[in-house]
PDB file of N, CA and C in Angstrom:
ATOM      1  N   UNK A 378      -0.534 -43.922 -18.266  1.00 51.00           N
ATOM      2  CA  UNK A 378       0.455 -42.910 -17.979  1.00 51.00           C
ATOM      3  C   UNK A 378       1.228 -43.328 -16.734  1.00 51.00           C
ATOM      4  N   UNK A 379       2.525 -43.092 -16.742  1.00 58.00           N
ATOM      5  CA  UNK A 379       3.395 -43.505 -15.646  1.00 58.00           C
ATOM      6  C   UNK A 379       3.938 -42.281 -14.918  1.00 58.00           C
ATOM      7  N   UNK A 380       3.811 -42.284 -13.605  1.00 74.00           N
ATOM      8  CA  UNK A 380       4.330 -41.198 -12.791  1.00 74.00           C
ATOM      9  C   UNK A 380       5.352 -41.757 -11.820  1.00 74.00           C
ATOM     10  N   UNK A 381       6.387 -40.986 -11.561  1.00 86.00           N
ATOM     11  CA  UNK A 381       7.364 -41.352 -10.542  1.00 86.00           C
ATOM     12  C   UNK A 381       7.306 -40.314  -9.441  1.00 86.00           C
ATOM     13  N   UNK A 382       7.434 -40.783  -8.218  1.00 88.00           N
ATOM     14  CA  UNK A 382       7.431 -39.903  -7.052  1.00 88.00           C
ATOM     15  C   UNK A 382       8.646 -40.227  -6.200  1.00 88.00           C
ATOM     16  N   UNK A 383       9.236 -39.204  -5.643  1.00 89.00           N
ATOM     17  CA  UNK A 383      10.264 -39.375  -4.623  1.00 89.00           C
ATOM     18  C   UNK A 383       9.575 -39.113  -3.297  1.00 89.00           C
ATOM     19  N   UNK A 384       9.816 -39.978  -2.326  1.00 88.00           N
ATOM     20  CA  UNK A 384       9.133 -39.844  -1.030  1.00 88.00           C
ATOM     21  C   UNK A 384      10.158 -39.867   0.093  1.00 88.00           C
ATOM     22  N   UNK A 385       9.759 -39.274   1.197  1.00 87.00           N
ATOM     23  CA  UNK A 385      10.531 -39.401   2.435  1.00 87.00           C
ATOM     24  C   UNK A 385       9.546 -39.884   3.489  1.00 87.00           C
ATOM     25  N   UNK A 386       9.919 -40.991   4.140  1.00 84.00           N
ATOM     26  CA  UNK A 386       9.014 -41.578   5.125  1.00 84.00           C
ATOM     27  C   UNK A 386       9.812 -42.121   6.296  1.00 84.00           C
ATOM     28  N   UNK A 387       9.134 -42.288   7.398  1.00 81.00           N
ATOM     29  CA  UNK A 387       9.719 -42.891   8.585  1.00 81.00           C
ATOM     30  C   UNK A 387       9.607 -44.405   8.414  1.00 81.00           C
ATOM     31  N   UNK A 388      10.722 -45.101   8.617  1.00 76.00           N
ATOM     32  CA  UNK A 388      10.695 -46.564   8.521  1.00 76.00           C
ATOM     33  C   UNK A 388      11.046 -47.148   9.882  1.00 76.00           C
ATOM     34  N   UNK A 389      10.730 -48.408  10.049  1.00 69.00           N
ATOM     35  CA  UNK A 389      11.042 -49.088  11.290  1.00 69.00           C
ATOM     36  C   UNK A 389       9.832 -49.282  12.189  1.00 69.00           C
ATOM     37  N   UNK A 390       8.704 -48.783  11.772  1.00 65.00           N
ATOM     38  CA  UNK A 390       7.471 -48.981  12.517  1.00 65.00           C
ATOM     39  C   UNK A 390       6.581 -49.938  11.728  1.00 65.00           C
ATOM     40  N   UNK A 391       5.511 -50.406  12.339  1.00 74.00           N
ATOM     41  CA  UNK A 391       4.618 -51.332  11.650  1.00 74.00           C
ATOM     42  C   UNK A 391       3.947 -50.699  10.437  1.00 74.00           C
ATOM     43  N   UNK A 392       3.643 -49.419  10.531  1.00 75.00           N
ATOM     44  CA  UNK A 392       2.984 -48.704   9.434  1.00 75.00           C
ATOM     45  C   UNK A 392       3.905 -47.567   8.993  1.00 75.00           C
ATOM     46  N   UNK A 393       4.289 -47.541   7.707  1.00 76.00           N
ATOM     47  CA  UNK A 393       5.151 -46.441   7.264  1.00 76.00           C
ATOM     48  C   UNK A 393       4.397 -45.115   7.321  1.00 76.00           C
ATOM     49  N   UNK A 394       5.094 -44.067   7.700  1.00 83.00           N
ATOM     50  CA  UNK A 394       4.507 -42.740   7.814  1.00 83.00           C
ATOM     51  C   UNK A 394       5.213 -41.832   6.822  1.00 83.00           C
ATOM     52  N   UNK A 395       4.468 -41.389   5.803  1.00 84.00           N
ATOM     53  CA  UNK A 395       5.036 -40.540   4.773  1.00 84.00           C
ATOM     54  C   UNK A 395       5.080 -39.092   5.247  1.00 84.00           C
ATOM     55  N   UNK A 396       6.264 -38.493   5.202  1.00 86.00           N
ATOM     56  CA  UNK A 396       6.427 -37.102   5.609  1.00 86.00           C
ATOM     57  C   UNK A 396       6.238 -36.146   4.444  1.00 86.00           C
ATOM     58  N   UNK A 397       6.630 -36.569   3.234  1.00 88.00           N
ATOM     59  CA  UNK A 397       6.507 -35.703   2.067  1.00 88.00           C
ATOM     60  C   UNK A 397       6.704 -36.534   0.811  1.00 88.00           C
ATOM     61  N   UNK A 398       6.206 -36.029  -0.304  1.00 89.00           N
ATOM     62  CA  UNK A 398       6.387 -36.656  -1.611  1.00 89.00           C
ATOM     63  C   UNK A 398       6.403 -35.564  -2.667  1.00 89.00           C
ATOM     64  N   UNK A 399       7.280 -35.732  -3.638  1.00 89.00           N
ATOM     65  CA  UNK A 399       7.342 -34.783  -4.748  1.00 89.00           C
ATOM     66  C   UNK A 399       7.418 -35.563  -6.054  1.00 89.00           C
ATOM     67  N   UNK A 400       6.774 -35.047  -7.110  1.00 89.00           N
ATOM     68  CA  UNK A 400       6.867 -35.730  -8.401  1.00 89.00           C
ATOM     69  C   UNK A 400       8.281 -35.595  -8.970  1.00 89.00           C
ATOM     70  N   UNK A 401       8.735 -36.651  -9.619  1.00 88.00           N
ATOM     71  CA  UNK A 401      10.036 -36.630 -10.281  1.00 88.00           C
ATOM     72  C   UNK A 401       9.800 -36.202 -11.724  1.00 88.00           C
ATOM     73  N   UNK A 402      10.241 -35.002 -12.035  1.00 87.00           N
ATOM     74  CA  UNK A 402      10.065 -34.437 -13.365  1.00 87.00           C
ATOM     75  C   UNK A 402      11.364 -34.632 -14.140  1.00 87.00           C
ATOM     76  N   UNK A 403      11.244 -35.047 -15.377  1.00 87.00           N
ATOM     77  CA  UNK A 403      12.421 -35.285 -16.205  1.00 87.00           C
ATOM     78  C   UNK A 403      13.290 -34.030 -16.257  1.00 87.00           C
ATOM     79  N   UNK A 404      14.569 -34.215 -16.022  1.00 89.00           N
ATOM     80  CA  UNK A 404      15.516 -33.114 -16.093  1.00 89.00           C
ATOM     81  C   UNK A 404      15.758 -32.410 -14.764  1.00 89.00           C
ATOM     82  N   UNK A 405      14.930 -32.690 -13.762  1.00 90.00           N
ATOM     83  CA  UNK A 405      15.129 -32.046 -12.463  1.00 90.00           C
ATOM     84  C   UNK A 405      16.277 -32.724 -11.731  1.00 90.00           C
ATOM     85  N   UNK A 406      17.143 -31.941 -11.172  1.00 94.00           N
ATOM     86  CA  UNK A 406      18.297 -32.464 -10.454  1.00 94.00           C
ATOM     87  C   UNK A 406      17.855 -33.228  -9.204  1.00 94.00           C
ATOM     88  N   UNK A 407      18.494 -34.365  -8.969  1.00 93.00           N
ATOM     89  CA  UNK A 407      18.163 -35.174  -7.789  1.00 93.00           C
ATOM     90  C   UNK A 407      18.454 -34.409  -6.499  1.00 93.00           C
ATOM     91  N   UNK A 408      19.476 -33.581  -6.509  1.00 95.00           N
ATOM     92  CA  UNK A 408      19.807 -32.795  -5.314  1.00 95.00           C
ATOM     93  C   UNK A 408      18.673 -31.830  -4.973  1.00 95.00           C
ATOM     94  N   UNK A 409      18.024 -31.252  -5.975  1.00 96.00           N
ATOM     95  CA  UNK A 409      16.884 -30.359  -5.728  1.00 96.00           C
ATOM     96  C   UNK A 409      15.715 -31.119  -5.114  1.00 96.00           C
ATOM     97  N   UNK A 410      15.486 -32.333  -5.605  1.00 93.00           N
ATOM     98  CA  UNK A 410      14.405 -33.168  -5.066  1.00 93.00           C
ATOM     99  C   UNK A 410      14.663 -33.483  -3.596  1.00 93.00           C
ATOM    100  N   UNK A 411      15.889 -33.905  -3.282  1.00 94.00           N
ATOM    101  CA  UNK A 411      16.240 -34.249  -1.901  1.00 94.00           C
ATOM    102  C   UNK A 411      16.150 -33.017  -1.004  1.00 94.00           C
ATOM    103  N   UNK A 412      16.583 -31.866  -1.508  1.00 96.00           N
ATOM    104  CA  UNK A 412      16.498 -30.628  -0.733  1.00 96.00           C
ATOM    105  C   UNK A 412      15.048 -30.298  -0.386  1.00 96.00           C
ATOM    106  N   UNK A 413      14.155 -30.403  -1.364  1.00 95.00           N
ATOM    107  CA  UNK A 413      12.727 -30.153  -1.109  1.00 95.00           C
ATOM    108  C   UNK A 413      12.160 -31.141  -0.095  1.00 95.00           C
ATOM    109  N   UNK A 414      12.492 -32.418  -0.254  1.00 93.00           N
ATOM    110  CA  UNK A 414      11.981 -33.438   0.666  1.00 93.00           C
ATOM    111  C   UNK A 414      12.485 -33.204   2.085  1.00 93.00           C
ATOM    112  N   UNK A 415      13.753 -32.887   2.226  1.00 94.00           N
ATOM    113  CA  UNK A 415      14.308 -32.665   3.565  1.00 94.00           C
ATOM    114  C   UNK A 415      13.761 -31.385   4.194  1.00 94.00           C
ATOM    115  N   UNK A 416      13.567 -30.342   3.393  1.00 94.00           N
ATOM    116  CA  UNK A 416      12.957 -29.116   3.930  1.00 94.00           C
ATOM    117  C   UNK A 416      11.599 -29.420   4.557  1.00 94.00           C
ATOM    118  N   UNK A 417      10.758 -30.136   3.813  1.00 92.00           N
ATOM    119  CA  UNK A 417       9.420 -30.465   4.304  1.00 92.00           C
ATOM    120  C   UNK A 417       9.450 -31.398   5.493  1.00 92.00           C
ATOM    121  N   UNK A 418      10.271 -32.442   5.402  1.00 92.00           N
ATOM    122  CA  UNK A 418      10.319 -33.449   6.468  1.00 92.00           C
ATOM    123  C   UNK A 418      10.891 -32.875   7.765  1.00 92.00           C
ATOM    124  N   UNK A 419      11.942 -32.080   7.654  1.00 93.00           N
ATOM    125  CA  UNK A 419      12.562 -31.522   8.858  1.00 93.00           C
ATOM    126  C   UNK A 419      11.697 -30.461   9.519  1.00 93.00           C
ATOM    127  N   UNK A 420      10.776 -29.864   8.764  1.00 93.00           N
ATOM    128  CA  UNK A 420       9.846 -28.917   9.387  1.00 93.00           C
ATOM    129  C   UNK A 420       8.803 -29.658  10.228  1.00 93.00           C
ATOM    130  N   UNK A 421       8.548 -30.919   9.881  1.00 90.00           N
ATOM    131  CA  UNK A 421       7.594 -31.745  10.631  1.00 90.00           C
ATOM    132  C   UNK A 421       8.296 -32.495  11.759  1.00 90.00           C
ATOM    133  N   UNK A 422       9.444 -33.042  11.441  1.00 88.00           N
ATOM    134  CA  UNK A 422      10.184 -33.890  12.379  1.00 88.00           C
ATOM    135  C   UNK A 422      11.660 -33.475  12.355  1.00 88.00           C
ATOM    136  N   UNK A 423      12.046 -32.534  13.196  1.00 90.00           N
ATOM    137  CA  UNK A 423      13.406 -31.988  13.121  1.00 90.00           C
ATOM    138  C   UNK A 423      14.512 -32.927  13.596  1.00 90.00           C
ATOM    139  N   UNK A 424      14.170 -34.108  14.111  1.00 88.00           N
ATOM    140  CA  UNK A 424      15.175 -35.036  14.641  1.00 88.00           C
ATOM    141  C   UNK A 424      15.591 -36.122  13.662  1.00 88.00           C
ATOM    142  N   UNK A 425      15.377 -35.929  12.374  1.00 88.00           N
ATOM    143  CA  UNK A 425      15.784 -36.937  11.395  1.00 88.00           C
ATOM    144  C   UNK A 425      17.297 -37.061  11.436  1.00 88.00           C
ATOM    145  N   UNK A 426      17.765 -38.284  11.563  1.00 87.00           N
ATOM    146  CA  UNK A 426      19.201 -38.518  11.687  1.00 87.00           C
ATOM    147  C   UNK A 426      19.788 -39.195  10.458  1.00 87.00           C
ATOM    148  N   UNK A 427      19.049 -40.127   9.861  1.00 88.00           N
ATOM    149  CA  UNK A 427      19.572 -40.927   8.755  1.00 88.00           C
ATOM    150  C   UNK A 427      18.588 -40.928   7.595  1.00 88.00           C
ATOM    151  N   UNK A 428      19.114 -40.706   6.399  1.00 88.00           N
ATOM    152  CA  UNK A 428      18.317 -40.769   5.174  1.00 88.00           C
ATOM    153  C   UNK A 428      18.871 -41.910   4.331  1.00 88.00           C
ATOM    154  N   UNK A 429      18.003 -42.865   3.969  1.00 86.00           N
ATOM    155  CA  UNK A 429      18.408 -43.968   3.104  1.00 86.00           C
ATOM    156  C   UNK A 429      17.874 -43.688   1.703  1.00 86.00           C
ATOM    157  N   UNK A 430      18.726 -43.874   0.707  1.00 86.00           N
ATOM    158  CA  UNK A 430      18.360 -43.520  -0.667  1.00 86.00           C
ATOM    159  C   UNK A 430      18.614 -44.678  -1.620  1.00 86.00           C
ATOM    160  N   UNK A 431      17.913 -44.636  -2.741  1.00 86.00           N
ATOM    161  CA  UNK A 431      18.163 -45.580  -3.824  1.00 86.00           C
ATOM    162  C   UNK A 431      19.450 -45.199  -4.540  1.00 86.00           C
ATOM    163  N   UNK A 432      19.976 -46.119  -5.325  1.00 85.00           N
ATOM    164  CA  UNK A 432      21.191 -45.862  -6.117  1.00 85.00           C
ATOM    165  C   UNK A 432      21.047 -44.642  -7.016  1.00 85.00           C
ATOM    166  N   UNK A 433      19.855 -44.404  -7.460  1.00 85.00           N
ATOM    167  CA  UNK A 433      19.568 -43.272  -8.351  1.00 85.00           C
ATOM    168  C   UNK A 433      19.979 -41.931  -7.718  1.00 85.00           C
ATOM    169  N   UNK A 434      20.059 -41.888  -6.405  1.00 87.00           N
ATOM    170  CA  UNK A 434      20.389 -40.659  -5.691  1.00 87.00           C
ATOM    171  C   UNK A 434      21.830 -40.665  -5.167  1.00 87.00           C
ATOM    172  N   UNK A 435      22.649 -41.561  -5.660  1.00 87.00           N
ATOM    173  CA  UNK A 435      24.041 -41.670  -5.219  1.00 87.00           C
ATOM    174  C   UNK A 435      24.926 -40.716  -6.021  1.00 87.00           C
ATOM    175  N   UNK A 436      24.802 -39.428  -5.734  1.00 88.00           N
ATOM    176  CA  UNK A 436      25.580 -38.389  -6.410  1.00 88.00           C
ATOM    177  C   UNK A 436      26.116 -37.419  -5.365  1.00 88.00           C
ATOM    178  N   UNK A 437      27.269 -36.858  -5.620  1.00 91.00           N
ATOM    179  CA  UNK A 437      27.867 -35.926  -4.668  1.00 91.00           C
ATOM    180  C   UNK A 437      26.981 -34.733  -4.333  1.00 91.00           C
ATOM    181  N   UNK A 438      26.279 -34.113  -5.301  1.00 95.00           N
ATOM    182  CA  UNK A 438      25.405 -32.990  -4.932  1.00 95.00           C
ATOM    183  C   UNK A 438      24.287 -33.392  -3.961  1.00 95.00           C
ATOM    184  N   UNK A 439      23.784 -34.618  -4.084  1.00 93.00           N
ATOM    185  CA  UNK A 439      22.749 -35.106  -3.160  1.00 93.00           C
ATOM    186  C   UNK A 439      23.348 -35.259  -1.764  1.00 93.00           C
ATOM    187  N   UNK A 440      24.542 -35.803  -1.698  1.00 91.00           N
ATOM    188  CA  UNK A 440      25.219 -35.965  -0.407  1.00 91.00           C
ATOM    189  C   UNK A 440      25.506 -34.605   0.226  1.00 91.00           C
ATOM    190  N   UNK A 441      25.872 -33.629  -0.605  1.00 95.00           N
ATOM    191  CA  UNK A 441      26.101 -32.270  -0.098  1.00 95.00           C
ATOM    192  C   UNK A 441      24.830 -31.688   0.518  1.00 95.00           C
ATOM    193  N   UNK A 442      23.684 -31.938  -0.118  1.00 95.00           N
ATOM    194  CA  UNK A 442      22.401 -31.455   0.412  1.00 95.00           C
ATOM    195  C   UNK A 442      22.130 -32.094   1.776  1.00 95.00           C
ATOM    196  N   UNK A 443      22.380 -33.392   1.886  1.00 94.00           N
ATOM    197  CA  UNK A 443      22.183 -34.072   3.172  1.00 94.00           C
ATOM    198  C   UNK A 443      23.081 -33.457   4.237  1.00 94.00           C
ATOM    199  N   UNK A 444      24.322 -33.210   3.893  1.00 94.00           N
ATOM    200  CA  UNK A 444      25.248 -32.598   4.848  1.00 94.00           C
ATOM    201  C   UNK A 444      24.791 -31.190   5.221  1.00 94.00           C
ATOM    202  N   UNK A 445      24.285 -30.435   4.251  1.00 95.00           N
ATOM    203  CA  UNK A 445      23.779 -29.079   4.530  1.00 95.00           C
ATOM    204  C   UNK A 445      22.620 -29.117   5.527  1.00 95.00           C
ATOM    205  N   UNK A 446      21.820 -30.187   5.455  1.00 95.00           N
ATOM    206  CA  UNK A 446      20.682 -30.337   6.372  1.00 95.00           C
ATOM    207  C   UNK A 446      21.077 -31.036   7.677  1.00 95.00           C
ATOM    208  N   UNK A 447      22.327 -31.477   7.767  1.00 94.00           N
ATOM    209  CA  UNK A 447      22.805 -32.101   8.999  1.00 94.00           C
ATOM    210  C   UNK A 447      22.307 -33.511   9.225  1.00 94.00           C
ATOM    211  N   UNK A 448      22.039 -34.258   8.151  1.00 93.00           N
ATOM    212  CA  UNK A 448      21.586 -35.642   8.293  1.00 93.00           C
ATOM    213  C   UNK A 448      22.628 -36.592   7.710  1.00 93.00           C
ATOM    214  N   UNK A 449      22.691 -37.797   8.280  1.00 91.00           N
ATOM    215  CA  UNK A 449      23.529 -38.857   7.727  1.00 91.00           C
ATOM    216  C   UNK A 449      22.819 -39.400   6.490  1.00 91.00           C
ATOM    217  N   UNK A 450      23.580 -40.014   5.599  1.00 90.00           N
ATOM    218  CA  UNK A 450      22.957 -40.622   4.421  1.00 90.00           C
ATOM    219  C   UNK A 450      23.525 -42.011   4.205  1.00 90.00           C
ATOM    220  N   UNK A 451      22.699 -42.871   3.637  1.00 88.00           N
ATOM    221  CA  UNK A 451      23.076 -44.249   3.340  1.00 88.00           C
ATOM    222  C   UNK A 451      22.693 -44.525   1.896  1.00 88.00           C
ATOM    223  N   UNK A 452      23.702 -44.886   1.099  1.00 82.00           N
ATOM    224  CA  UNK A 452      23.483 -45.218  -0.303  1.00 82.00           C
ATOM    225  C   UNK A 452      24.000 -46.627  -0.576  1.00 82.00           C
ATOM    226  N   UNK A 453      23.215 -47.440  -1.294  1.00 78.00           N
ATOM    227  CA  UNK A 453      23.772 -48.714  -1.751  1.00 78.00           C
ATOM    228  C   UNK A 453      24.788 -48.407  -2.855  1.00 78.00           C
ATOM    229  N   UNK A 454      25.914 -49.069  -2.833  1.00 68.00           N
ATOM    230  CA  UNK A 454      26.920 -48.829  -3.866  1.00 68.00           C
ATOM    231  C   UNK A 454      27.534 -50.165  -4.224  1.00 68.00           C
ATOM    232  N   UNK A 455      27.296 -50.609  -5.434  1.00 56.00           N
ATOM    233  CA  UNK A 455      27.859 -51.878  -5.877  1.00 56.00           C
ATOM    234  C   UNK A 455      27.438 -53.010  -4.968  1.00 56.00           C
ATOM    235  N   UNK A 456      28.418 -53.715  -4.431  1.00 51.00           N
ATOM    236  CA  UNK A 456      28.100 -54.840  -3.559  1.00 51.00           C
ATOM    237  C   UNK A 456      27.969 -54.422  -2.098  1.00 51.00           C
ATOM    238  N   UNK A 457      28.331 -53.178  -1.776  1.00 52.00           N
ATOM    239  CA  UNK A 457      28.254 -52.705  -0.392  1.00 52.00           C
ATOM    240  C   UNK A 457      27.403 -51.461  -0.298  1.00 52.00           C
ATOM    241  N   UNK A 458      27.550 -50.749   0.795  1.00 51.00           N
ATOM    242  CA  UNK A 458      26.806 -49.521   1.012  1.00 51.00           C
ATOM    243  C   UNK A 458      27.747 -48.454   1.515  1.00 51.00           C
ATOM    244  N   UNK A 459      27.346 -47.219   1.317  1.00 55.00           N
ATOM    245  CA  UNK A 459      28.105 -46.091   1.822  1.00 55.00           C
ATOM    246  C   UNK A 459      27.265 -45.373   2.853  1.00 55.00           C
ATOM    247  N   UNK A 460      27.827 -45.139   4.026  1.00 55.00           N
ATOM    248  CA  UNK A 460      27.147 -44.346   5.034  1.00 55.00           C
ATOM    249  C   UNK A 460      28.116 -43.254   5.450  1.00 55.00           C
ATOM    250  N   UNK A 461      27.581 -42.076   5.611  1.00 58.00           N
ATOM    251  CA  UNK A 461      28.458 -40.956   5.948  1.00 58.00           C
ATOM    252  C   UNK A 461      27.822 -40.085   7.020  1.00 58.00           C
ATOM    253  N   UNK A 462      28.693 -39.522   7.820  1.00 56.00           N
ATOM    254  CA  UNK A 462      28.300 -38.578   8.843  1.00 56.00           C
ATOM    255  C   UNK A 462      28.491 -37.186   8.271  1.00 56.00           C
ATOM    256  N   UNK A 463      27.545 -36.282   8.505  1.00 58.00           N
ATOM    257  CA  UNK A 463      27.726 -34.929   7.985  1.00 58.00           C
ATOM    258  C   UNK A 463      28.992 -34.296   8.556  1.00 58.00           C
ATOM    259  N   UNK A 464      29.767 -33.679   7.667  1.00 53.00           N
ATOM    260  CA  UNK A 464      30.987 -33.039   8.125  1.00 53.00           C
ATOM    261  C   UNK A 464      30.712 -31.616   8.595  1.00 53.00           C
ATOM    262  N   UNK A 465      29.633 -31.055   8.117  1.00 47.00           N
ATOM    263  CA  UNK A 465      29.236 -29.723   8.583  1.00 47.00           C
ATOM    264  C   UNK A 465      27.783 -29.806   8.979  1.00 47.00           C
ATOM    265  N   UNK A 466      27.455 -29.365  10.157  1.00 44.00           N
ATOM    266  CA  UNK A 466      26.106 -29.510  10.690  1.00 44.00           C
ATOM    267  C   UNK A 466      25.229 -28.357  10.262  1.00 44.00           C
ATOM    268  N   UNK A 467      24.102 -28.681   9.633  1.00 48.00           N
ATOM    269  CA  UNK A 467      23.139 -27.680   9.221  1.00 48.00           C
ATOM    270  C   UNK A 467      22.128 -27.386  10.311  1.00 48.00           C
ATOM    271  N   UNK A 468      22.182 -28.168  11.418  1.00 45.00           N
ATOM    272  CA  UNK A 468      21.224 -27.962  12.505  1.00 45.00           C
ATOM    273  C   UNK A 468      21.945 -27.554  13.743  1.00 45.00           C
TER     274      UNK A 468
END
């Protein structure tokens, strides 16, 4: 049996620190997954500034959720990447 999980973790240290993980259920909107992950992570570590995501999460509703939470987001797109600053601060 194969399971997929979406995780949010702190990177840049020698040992990754997982803040939250949620199962990816077929049909669930990616924006809902990101919203749940950010809710949990920001309750533990309110100073999150940048969220890096896989291409699978490169959708406008996901970016809107990041902006609602007041975090920057980084998405790989084609040969380059997209990084954006929240236009409206949720914090």
